[in-house]
CSV table of C-alpha atoms in Angstrom, one decimal:
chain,number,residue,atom,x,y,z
A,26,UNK,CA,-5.1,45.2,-9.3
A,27,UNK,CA,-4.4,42.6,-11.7
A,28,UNK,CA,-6.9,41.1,-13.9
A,29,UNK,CA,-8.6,38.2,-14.1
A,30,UNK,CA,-8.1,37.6,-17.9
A,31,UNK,CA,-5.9,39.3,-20.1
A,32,UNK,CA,-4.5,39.3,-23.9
A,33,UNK,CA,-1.2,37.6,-24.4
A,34,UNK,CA,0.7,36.3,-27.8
A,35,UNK,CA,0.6,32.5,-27.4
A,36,UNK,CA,3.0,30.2,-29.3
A,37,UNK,CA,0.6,27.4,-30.5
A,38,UNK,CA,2.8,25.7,-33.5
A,39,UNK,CA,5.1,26.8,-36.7
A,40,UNK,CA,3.4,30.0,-37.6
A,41,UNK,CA,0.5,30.1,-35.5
A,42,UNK,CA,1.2,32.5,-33.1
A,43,UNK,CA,-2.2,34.1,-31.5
A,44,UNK,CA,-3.4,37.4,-29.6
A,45,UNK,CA,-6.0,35.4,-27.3
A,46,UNK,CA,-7.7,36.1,-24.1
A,47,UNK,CA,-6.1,34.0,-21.3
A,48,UNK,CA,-6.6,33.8,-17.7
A,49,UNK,CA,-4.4,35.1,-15.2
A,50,UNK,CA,-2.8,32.2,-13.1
A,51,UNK,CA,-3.0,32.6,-9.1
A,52,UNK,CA,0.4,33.2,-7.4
A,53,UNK,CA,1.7,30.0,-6.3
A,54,UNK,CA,4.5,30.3,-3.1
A,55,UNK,CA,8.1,32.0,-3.7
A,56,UNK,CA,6.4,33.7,-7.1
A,57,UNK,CA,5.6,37.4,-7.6
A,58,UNK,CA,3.4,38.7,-10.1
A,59,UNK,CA,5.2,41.4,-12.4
A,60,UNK,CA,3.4,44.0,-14.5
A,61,UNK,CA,5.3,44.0,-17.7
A,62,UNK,CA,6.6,47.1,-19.4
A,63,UNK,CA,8.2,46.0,-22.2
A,64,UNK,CA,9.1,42.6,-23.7
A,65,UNK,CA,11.6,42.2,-26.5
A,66,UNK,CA,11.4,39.9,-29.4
A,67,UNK,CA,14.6,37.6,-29.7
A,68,UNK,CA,15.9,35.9,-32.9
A,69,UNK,CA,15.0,32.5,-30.9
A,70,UNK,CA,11.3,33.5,-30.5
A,71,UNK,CA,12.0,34.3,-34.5
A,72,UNK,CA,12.7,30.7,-35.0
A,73,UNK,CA,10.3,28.9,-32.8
A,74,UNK,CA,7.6,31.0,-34.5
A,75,UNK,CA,8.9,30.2,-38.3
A,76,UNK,CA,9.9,26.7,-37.9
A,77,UNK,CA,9.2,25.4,-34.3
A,78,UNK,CA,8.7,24.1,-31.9
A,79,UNK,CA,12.1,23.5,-30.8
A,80,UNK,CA,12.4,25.1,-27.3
A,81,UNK,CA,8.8,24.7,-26.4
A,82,UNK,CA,7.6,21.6,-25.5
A,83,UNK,CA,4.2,19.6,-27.1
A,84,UNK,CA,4.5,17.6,-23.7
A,85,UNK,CA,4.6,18.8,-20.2
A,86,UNK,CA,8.4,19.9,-19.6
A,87,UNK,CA,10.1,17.9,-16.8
A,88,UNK,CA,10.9,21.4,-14.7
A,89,UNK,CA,7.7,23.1,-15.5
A,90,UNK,CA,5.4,20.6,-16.2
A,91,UNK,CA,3.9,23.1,-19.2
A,92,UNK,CA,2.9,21.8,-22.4
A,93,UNK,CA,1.7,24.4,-25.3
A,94,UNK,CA,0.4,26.7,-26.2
A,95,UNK,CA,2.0,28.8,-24.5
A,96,UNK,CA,2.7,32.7,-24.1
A,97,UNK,CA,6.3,33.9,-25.2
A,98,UNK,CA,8.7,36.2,-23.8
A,99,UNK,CA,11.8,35.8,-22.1
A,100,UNK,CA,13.3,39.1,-22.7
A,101,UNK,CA,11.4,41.6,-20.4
A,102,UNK,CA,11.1,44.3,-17.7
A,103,UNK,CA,8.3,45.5,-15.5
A,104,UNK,CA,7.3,46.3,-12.2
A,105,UNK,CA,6.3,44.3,-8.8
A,106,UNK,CA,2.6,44.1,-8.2
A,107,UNK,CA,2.4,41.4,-6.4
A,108,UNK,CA,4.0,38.9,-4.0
A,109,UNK,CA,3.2,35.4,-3.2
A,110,UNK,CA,3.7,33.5,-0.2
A,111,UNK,CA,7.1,32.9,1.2
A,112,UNK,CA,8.7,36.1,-1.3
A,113,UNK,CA,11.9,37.9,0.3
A,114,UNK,CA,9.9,40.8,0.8
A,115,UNK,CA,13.5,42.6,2.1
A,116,UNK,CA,14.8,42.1,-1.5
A,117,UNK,CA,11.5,42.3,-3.5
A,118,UNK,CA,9.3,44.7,-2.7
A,119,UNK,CA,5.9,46.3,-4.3
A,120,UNK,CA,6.6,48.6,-7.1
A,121,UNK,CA,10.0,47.8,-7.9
A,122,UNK,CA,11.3,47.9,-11.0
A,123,UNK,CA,12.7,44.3,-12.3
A,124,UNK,CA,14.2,42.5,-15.0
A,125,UNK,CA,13.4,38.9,-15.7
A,126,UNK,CA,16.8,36.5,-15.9
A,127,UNK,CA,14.6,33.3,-18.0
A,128,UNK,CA,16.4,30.5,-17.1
A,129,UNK,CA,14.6,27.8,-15.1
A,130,UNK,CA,16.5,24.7,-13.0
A,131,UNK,CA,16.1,22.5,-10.7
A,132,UNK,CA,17.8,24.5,-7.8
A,133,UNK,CA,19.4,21.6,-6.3
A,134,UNK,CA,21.8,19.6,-8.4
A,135,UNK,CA,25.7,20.5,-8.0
A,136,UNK,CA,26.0,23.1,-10.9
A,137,UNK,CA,22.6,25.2,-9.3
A,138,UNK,CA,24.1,25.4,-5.9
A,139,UNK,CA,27.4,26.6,-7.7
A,140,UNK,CA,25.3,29.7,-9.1
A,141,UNK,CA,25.6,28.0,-13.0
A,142,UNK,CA,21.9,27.5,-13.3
A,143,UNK,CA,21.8,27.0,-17.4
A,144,UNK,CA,24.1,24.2,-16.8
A,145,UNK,CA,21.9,22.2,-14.5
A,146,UNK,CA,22.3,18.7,-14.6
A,147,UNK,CA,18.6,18.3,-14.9
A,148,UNK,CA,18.0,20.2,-17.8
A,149,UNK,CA,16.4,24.2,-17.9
A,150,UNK,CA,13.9,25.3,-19.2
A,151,UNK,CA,12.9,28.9,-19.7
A,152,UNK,CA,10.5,32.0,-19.1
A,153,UNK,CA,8.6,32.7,-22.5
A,154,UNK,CA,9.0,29.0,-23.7
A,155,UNK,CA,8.1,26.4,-20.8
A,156,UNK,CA,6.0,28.4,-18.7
A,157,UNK,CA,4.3,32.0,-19.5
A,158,UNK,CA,6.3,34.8,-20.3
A,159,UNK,CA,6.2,38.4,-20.8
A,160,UNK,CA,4.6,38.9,-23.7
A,161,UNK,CA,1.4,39.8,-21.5
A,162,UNK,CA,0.3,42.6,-19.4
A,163,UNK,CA,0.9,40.5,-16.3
A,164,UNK,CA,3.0,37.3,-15.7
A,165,UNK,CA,4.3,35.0,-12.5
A,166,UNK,CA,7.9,34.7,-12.0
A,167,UNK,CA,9.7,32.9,-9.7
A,168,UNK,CA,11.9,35.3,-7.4
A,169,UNK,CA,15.0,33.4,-8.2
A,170,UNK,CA,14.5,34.7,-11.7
A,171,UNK,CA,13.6,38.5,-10.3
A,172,UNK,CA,16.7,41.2,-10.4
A,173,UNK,CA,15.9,45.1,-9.0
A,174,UNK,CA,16.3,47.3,-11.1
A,175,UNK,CA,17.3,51.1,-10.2
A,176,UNK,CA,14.5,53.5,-10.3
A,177,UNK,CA,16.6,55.9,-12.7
A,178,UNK,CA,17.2,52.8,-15.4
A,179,UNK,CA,13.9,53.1,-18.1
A,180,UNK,CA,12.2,49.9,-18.2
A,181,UNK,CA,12.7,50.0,-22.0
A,182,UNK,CA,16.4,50.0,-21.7
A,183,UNK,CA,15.8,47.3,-18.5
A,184,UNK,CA,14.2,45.3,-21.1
A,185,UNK,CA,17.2,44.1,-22.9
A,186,UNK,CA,19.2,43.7,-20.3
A,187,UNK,CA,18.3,39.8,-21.0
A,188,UNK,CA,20.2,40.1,-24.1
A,189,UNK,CA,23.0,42.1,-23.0
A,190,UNK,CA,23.7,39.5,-20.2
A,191,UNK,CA,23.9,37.4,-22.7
A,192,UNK,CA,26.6,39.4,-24.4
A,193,UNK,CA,28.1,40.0,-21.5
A,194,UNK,CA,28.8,36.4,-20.2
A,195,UNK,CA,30.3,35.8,-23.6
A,196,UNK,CA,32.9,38.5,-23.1
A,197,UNK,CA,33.4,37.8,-19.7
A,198,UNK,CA,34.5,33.8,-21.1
A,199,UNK,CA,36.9,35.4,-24.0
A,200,UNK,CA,38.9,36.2,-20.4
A,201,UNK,CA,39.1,39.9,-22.4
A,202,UNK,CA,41.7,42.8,-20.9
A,203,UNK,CA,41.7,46.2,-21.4
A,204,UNK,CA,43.9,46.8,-24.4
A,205,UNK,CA,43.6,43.6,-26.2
A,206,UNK,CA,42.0,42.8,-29.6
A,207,UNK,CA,38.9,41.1,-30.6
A,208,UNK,CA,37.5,39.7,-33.6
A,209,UNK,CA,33.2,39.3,-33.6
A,210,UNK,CA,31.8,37.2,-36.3
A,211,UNK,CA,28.3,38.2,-37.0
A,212,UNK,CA,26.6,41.7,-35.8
A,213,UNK,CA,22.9,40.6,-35.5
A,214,UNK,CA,21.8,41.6,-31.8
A,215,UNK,CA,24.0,39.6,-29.8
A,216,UNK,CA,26.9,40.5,-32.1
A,217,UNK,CA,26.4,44.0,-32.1
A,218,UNK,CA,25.8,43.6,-27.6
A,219,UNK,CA,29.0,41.5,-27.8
A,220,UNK,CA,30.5,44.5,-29.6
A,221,UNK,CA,29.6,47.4,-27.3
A,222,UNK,CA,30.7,45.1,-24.2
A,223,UNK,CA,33.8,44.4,-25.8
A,224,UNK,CA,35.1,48.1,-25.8
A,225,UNK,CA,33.3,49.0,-22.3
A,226,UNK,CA,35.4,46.2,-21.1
A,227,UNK,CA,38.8,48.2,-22.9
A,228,UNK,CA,39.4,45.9,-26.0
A,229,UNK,CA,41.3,48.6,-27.7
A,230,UNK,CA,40.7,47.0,-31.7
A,231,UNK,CA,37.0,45.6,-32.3
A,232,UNK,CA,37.3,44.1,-35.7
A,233,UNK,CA,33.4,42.7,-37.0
A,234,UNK,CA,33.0,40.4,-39.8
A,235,UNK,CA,29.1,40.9,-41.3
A,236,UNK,CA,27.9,40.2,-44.7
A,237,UNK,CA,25.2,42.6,-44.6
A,238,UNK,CA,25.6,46.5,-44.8
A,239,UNK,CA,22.9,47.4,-42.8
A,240,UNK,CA,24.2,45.4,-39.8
A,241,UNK,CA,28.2,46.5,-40.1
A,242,UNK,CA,26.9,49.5,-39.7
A,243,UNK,CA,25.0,48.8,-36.6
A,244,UNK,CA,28.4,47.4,-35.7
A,245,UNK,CA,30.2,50.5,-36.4
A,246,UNK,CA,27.6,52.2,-34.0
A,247,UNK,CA,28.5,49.5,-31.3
A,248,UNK,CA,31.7,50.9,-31.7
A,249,UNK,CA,33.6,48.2,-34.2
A,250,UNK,CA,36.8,49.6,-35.2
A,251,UNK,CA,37.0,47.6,-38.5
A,252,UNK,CA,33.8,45.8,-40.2
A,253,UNK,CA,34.6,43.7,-43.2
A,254,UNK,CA,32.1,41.8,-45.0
A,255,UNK,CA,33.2,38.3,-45.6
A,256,UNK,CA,31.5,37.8,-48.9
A,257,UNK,CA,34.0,40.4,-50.4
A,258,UNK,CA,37.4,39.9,-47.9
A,259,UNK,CA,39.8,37.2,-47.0
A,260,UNK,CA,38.5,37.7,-42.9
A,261,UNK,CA,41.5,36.0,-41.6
A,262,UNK,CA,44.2,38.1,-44.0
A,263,UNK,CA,42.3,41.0,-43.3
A,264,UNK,CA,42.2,40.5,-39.4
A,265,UNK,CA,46.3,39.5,-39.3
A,266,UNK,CA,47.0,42.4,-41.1
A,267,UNK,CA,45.1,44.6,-39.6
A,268,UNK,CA,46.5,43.3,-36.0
A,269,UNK,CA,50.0,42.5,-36.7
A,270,UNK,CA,49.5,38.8,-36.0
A,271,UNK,CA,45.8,38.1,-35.0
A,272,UNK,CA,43.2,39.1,-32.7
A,273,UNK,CA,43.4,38.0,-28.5
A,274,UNK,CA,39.8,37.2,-28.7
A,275,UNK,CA,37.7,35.8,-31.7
A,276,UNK,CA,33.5,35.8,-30.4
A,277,UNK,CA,31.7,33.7,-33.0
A,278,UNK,CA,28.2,34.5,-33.0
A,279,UNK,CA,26.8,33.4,-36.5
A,280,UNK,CA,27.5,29.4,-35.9
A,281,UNK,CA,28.8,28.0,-38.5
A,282,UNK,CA,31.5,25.8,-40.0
A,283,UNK,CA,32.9,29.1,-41.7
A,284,UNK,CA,32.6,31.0,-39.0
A,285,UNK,CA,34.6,28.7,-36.9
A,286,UNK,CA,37.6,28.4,-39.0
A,287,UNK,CA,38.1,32.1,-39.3
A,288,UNK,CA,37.8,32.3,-35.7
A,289,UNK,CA,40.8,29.9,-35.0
A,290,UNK,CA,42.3,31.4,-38.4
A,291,UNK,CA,42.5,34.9,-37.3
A,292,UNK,CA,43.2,34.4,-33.8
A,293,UNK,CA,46.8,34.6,-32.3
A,294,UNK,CA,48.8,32.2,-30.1
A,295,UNK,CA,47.0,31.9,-26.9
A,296,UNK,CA,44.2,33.4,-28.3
A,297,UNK,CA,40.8,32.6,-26.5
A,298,UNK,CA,38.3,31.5,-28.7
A,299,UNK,CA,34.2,31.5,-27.5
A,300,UNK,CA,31.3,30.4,-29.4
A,301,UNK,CA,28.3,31.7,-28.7
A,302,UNK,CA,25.6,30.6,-31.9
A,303,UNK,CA,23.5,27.6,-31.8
A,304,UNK,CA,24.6,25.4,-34.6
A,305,UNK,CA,22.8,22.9,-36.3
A,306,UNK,CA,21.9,20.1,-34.2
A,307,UNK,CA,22.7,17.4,-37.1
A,308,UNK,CA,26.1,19.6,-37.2
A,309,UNK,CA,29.6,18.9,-36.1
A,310,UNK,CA,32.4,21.1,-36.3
A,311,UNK,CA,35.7,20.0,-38.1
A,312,UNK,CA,38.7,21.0,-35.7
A,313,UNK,CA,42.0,21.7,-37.6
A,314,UNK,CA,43.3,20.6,-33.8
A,315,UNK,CA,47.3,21.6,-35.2
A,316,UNK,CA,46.0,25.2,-35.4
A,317,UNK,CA,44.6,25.2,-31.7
A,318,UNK,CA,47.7,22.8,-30.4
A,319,UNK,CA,50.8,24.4,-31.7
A,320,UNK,CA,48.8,28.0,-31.0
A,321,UNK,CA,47.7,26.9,-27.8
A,322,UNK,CA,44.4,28.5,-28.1
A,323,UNK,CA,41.9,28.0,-25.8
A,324,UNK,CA,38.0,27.7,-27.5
A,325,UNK,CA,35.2,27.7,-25.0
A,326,UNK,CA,31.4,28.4,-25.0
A,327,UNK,CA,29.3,30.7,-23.8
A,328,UNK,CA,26.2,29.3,-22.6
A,329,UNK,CA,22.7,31.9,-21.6
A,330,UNK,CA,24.2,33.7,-18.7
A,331,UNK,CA,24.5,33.8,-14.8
A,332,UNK,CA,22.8,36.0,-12.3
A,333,UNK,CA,26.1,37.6,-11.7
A,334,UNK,CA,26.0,38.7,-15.0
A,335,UNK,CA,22.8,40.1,-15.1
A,336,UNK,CA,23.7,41.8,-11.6
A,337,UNK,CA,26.6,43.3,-13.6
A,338,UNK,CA,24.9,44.7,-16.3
A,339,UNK,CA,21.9,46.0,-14.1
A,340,UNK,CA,25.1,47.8,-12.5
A,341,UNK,CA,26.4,49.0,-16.0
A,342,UNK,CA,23.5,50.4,-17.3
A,343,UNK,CA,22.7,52.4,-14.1
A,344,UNK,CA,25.6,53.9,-14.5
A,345,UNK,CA,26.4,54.4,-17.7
A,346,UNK,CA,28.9,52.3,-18.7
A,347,UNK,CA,27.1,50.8,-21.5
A,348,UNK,CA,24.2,52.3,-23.4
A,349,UNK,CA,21.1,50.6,-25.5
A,350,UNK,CA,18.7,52.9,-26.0
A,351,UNK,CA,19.7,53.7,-29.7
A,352,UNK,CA,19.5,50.0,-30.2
A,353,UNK,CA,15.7,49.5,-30.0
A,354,UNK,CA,14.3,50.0,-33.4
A,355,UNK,CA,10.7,49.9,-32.9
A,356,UNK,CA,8.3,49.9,-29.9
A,357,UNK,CA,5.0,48.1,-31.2
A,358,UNK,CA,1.6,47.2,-29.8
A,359,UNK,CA,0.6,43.3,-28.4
A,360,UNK,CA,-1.4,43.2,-31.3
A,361,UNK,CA,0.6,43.9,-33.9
A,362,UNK,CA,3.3,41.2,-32.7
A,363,UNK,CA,3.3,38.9,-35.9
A,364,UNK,CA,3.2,41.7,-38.9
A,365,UNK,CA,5.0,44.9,-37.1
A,366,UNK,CA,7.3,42.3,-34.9
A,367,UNK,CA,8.5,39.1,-36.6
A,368,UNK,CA,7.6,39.6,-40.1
A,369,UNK,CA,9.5,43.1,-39.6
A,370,UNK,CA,12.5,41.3,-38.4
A,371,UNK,CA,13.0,39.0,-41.1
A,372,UNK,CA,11.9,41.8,-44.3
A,373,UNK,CA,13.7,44.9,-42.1
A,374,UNK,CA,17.4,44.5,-42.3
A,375,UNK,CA,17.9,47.7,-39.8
A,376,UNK,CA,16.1,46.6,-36.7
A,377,UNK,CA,18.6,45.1,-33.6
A,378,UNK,CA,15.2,45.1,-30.7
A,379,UNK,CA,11.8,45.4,-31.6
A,380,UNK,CA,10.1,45.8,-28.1
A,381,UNK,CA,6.5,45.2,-27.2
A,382,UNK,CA,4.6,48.0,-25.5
A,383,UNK,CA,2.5,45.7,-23.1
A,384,UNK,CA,0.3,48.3,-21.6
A,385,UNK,CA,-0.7,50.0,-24.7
């Protein structure tokens, strides 16, 4: 039995993140009530804390109608304790073992009903930012947002498969086949996912660009055939050579203007070119457009990810096909979310997922 009050970690403004005792919200219809497992701590979580808010919202959010503070986490796993009225109890049942997919919509707009819920036509919003997340013992959670997860899967592992759907929708827009080349820019976590995908999905040449040696060599783990650091290498020479003429697939997830060009400059014609990194809001890429025209590359985005994505890599890591265990870095207590969790991640270059024990 859930109860009535809990601790969670509650985003009230830039560094002011707080441990507090909050009560536990009733079950409204088509929600279930999740006991969380584990809840990971994503580099967006890292910049709403240091210099936020940007995702959360001071006033209520049109979906949500949520306001701060409020408790974080959108990466998370856990199991079913609950239902509330109306729940497909056929699909969802007591018990179960879940992951969370964050993205909130309106459900009803063209793009929703198309199964492309992060480009809603209303705007989302998301678990963990515009209404409570995982980063408590016990959270509500719309079953749209719900995916069963296999009994065998460890609910540490099933906590990031948030971020590896993430990865995964990215590869899945480079259009990759087995035996083609890629080229990631940036092996922070979704660079170093985006590099394990890549060669579960048969690219047969992973080339990663990362300035920092701690993280190539996380993308060496992920299985990078070549990591060069771009402070020290020509990236584009370097990739050409190294390919015979460019890469098939360039994933850009750093953001940059930099980062850009080398994507389109170490790419080959017909090369697919997705970017996956927030840039700068007061930022606009310059497009050298004869590189993309007389190449006929194609450059797309990669926005969140769909629930056919998430269904794929629910399948993936029940199977085997891809593995992130060795990925999590540290498993830490509720309490010790700001000084073992994000301090850690900016002062500890060799953590990819710090995860947050919620029932310790």
């Amino acid at each position: 039995m859930a109860p009535l009050t809990m601790q969670a970690a509650r985003f009230h403004a830039a560094k002011d993140l707080r441990v507090e005792q909050v009560e536990l919200p009733p079950l409204a219809a088509g929600e279930v009530r999740v006991k969380v497992a584990y809840a990971g701590i994503c580099g967006s979580d890292l910049h709403e804390y240091a210099t936020g808010p940007f995702t959360c919202t001071c006033a209520p959010h049109a979906l949500t109608g949520q306001a701060l503070p409020m408790t974080l986490g959108h990466e998370f796993s856990g199991t079913i304790e609950e239902l509330g009225e109306g729940v497909n109890s056929e699909r969802l049942k007591v018990g179960a073992k879940v992951c969370i997919e964050p993205v909130i919509s309106c459900l009803e707009c063209r793009p929703c009903l198309e199964g492309n819920r992060p480009l809603c036509e209303k705007g989302i919003g998301f678990l963990g930012y515009n209404r409570p997340g995982g980063l408590a013992p016990y959270t509500n959670v719309p079953q749209a947002n719900l995916h069963v997860v296999p009994d065998h899967v460890e609910l540490d592992v099933a906590a990031l498969a948030e971020p590896l759907s993430v990865a995964w929708h990215a590869v899945s827009c480079s259009q990759i086949k087995p035996g083609e080349t890629a080229l990631v820019i940036g092996a922070g976590p979704i660079g170093a996912l985006v590099t394990r995908v890549l060669k579960a999905k048969g690219a047969s040449y992973v080339v990663v660009s990362e300035p920092t040696a701690t993280r190539g060599a996380i993308a060496t783990a992920c299985g990078a055939d070549l990591v060069l650091n771009p402070l020290e290498t020509d990236v584009v020479k370097a990739v050409r050579e190294a390919t015979k003429g460019g890469v098939d697939v360039a994933i850009d997830c750093a953001g940059n203007q930099r980062t850009f060009d080398a994507a389109c400059g170490a790419t080959r014609a017909k090369a697919r070119i997705v970017m996956v990194a927030l840039w700068d809001t007061d930022k606009r890429a310059a497009l050298d457009f004869s590189n993309i025209l007389f190449g006929e590359k194609i450059v797309t985005a990669s926005c969140c990810f769909l629930g056919q994505d998430m269904q794929e890599v629910v399948a993936a890591l029940a199977n085997g096909l891809i593995k992130v265990d060795d990925l999590i870095t540290s498993r830490i207590a509720l309490k010790d979310i700001v000084a073992k969790g994000l301090h850690a991640l900016v002062e500890e270059q060799h953590h990819v997922k710090i995860l947050v024990d919620m029932q310790q």
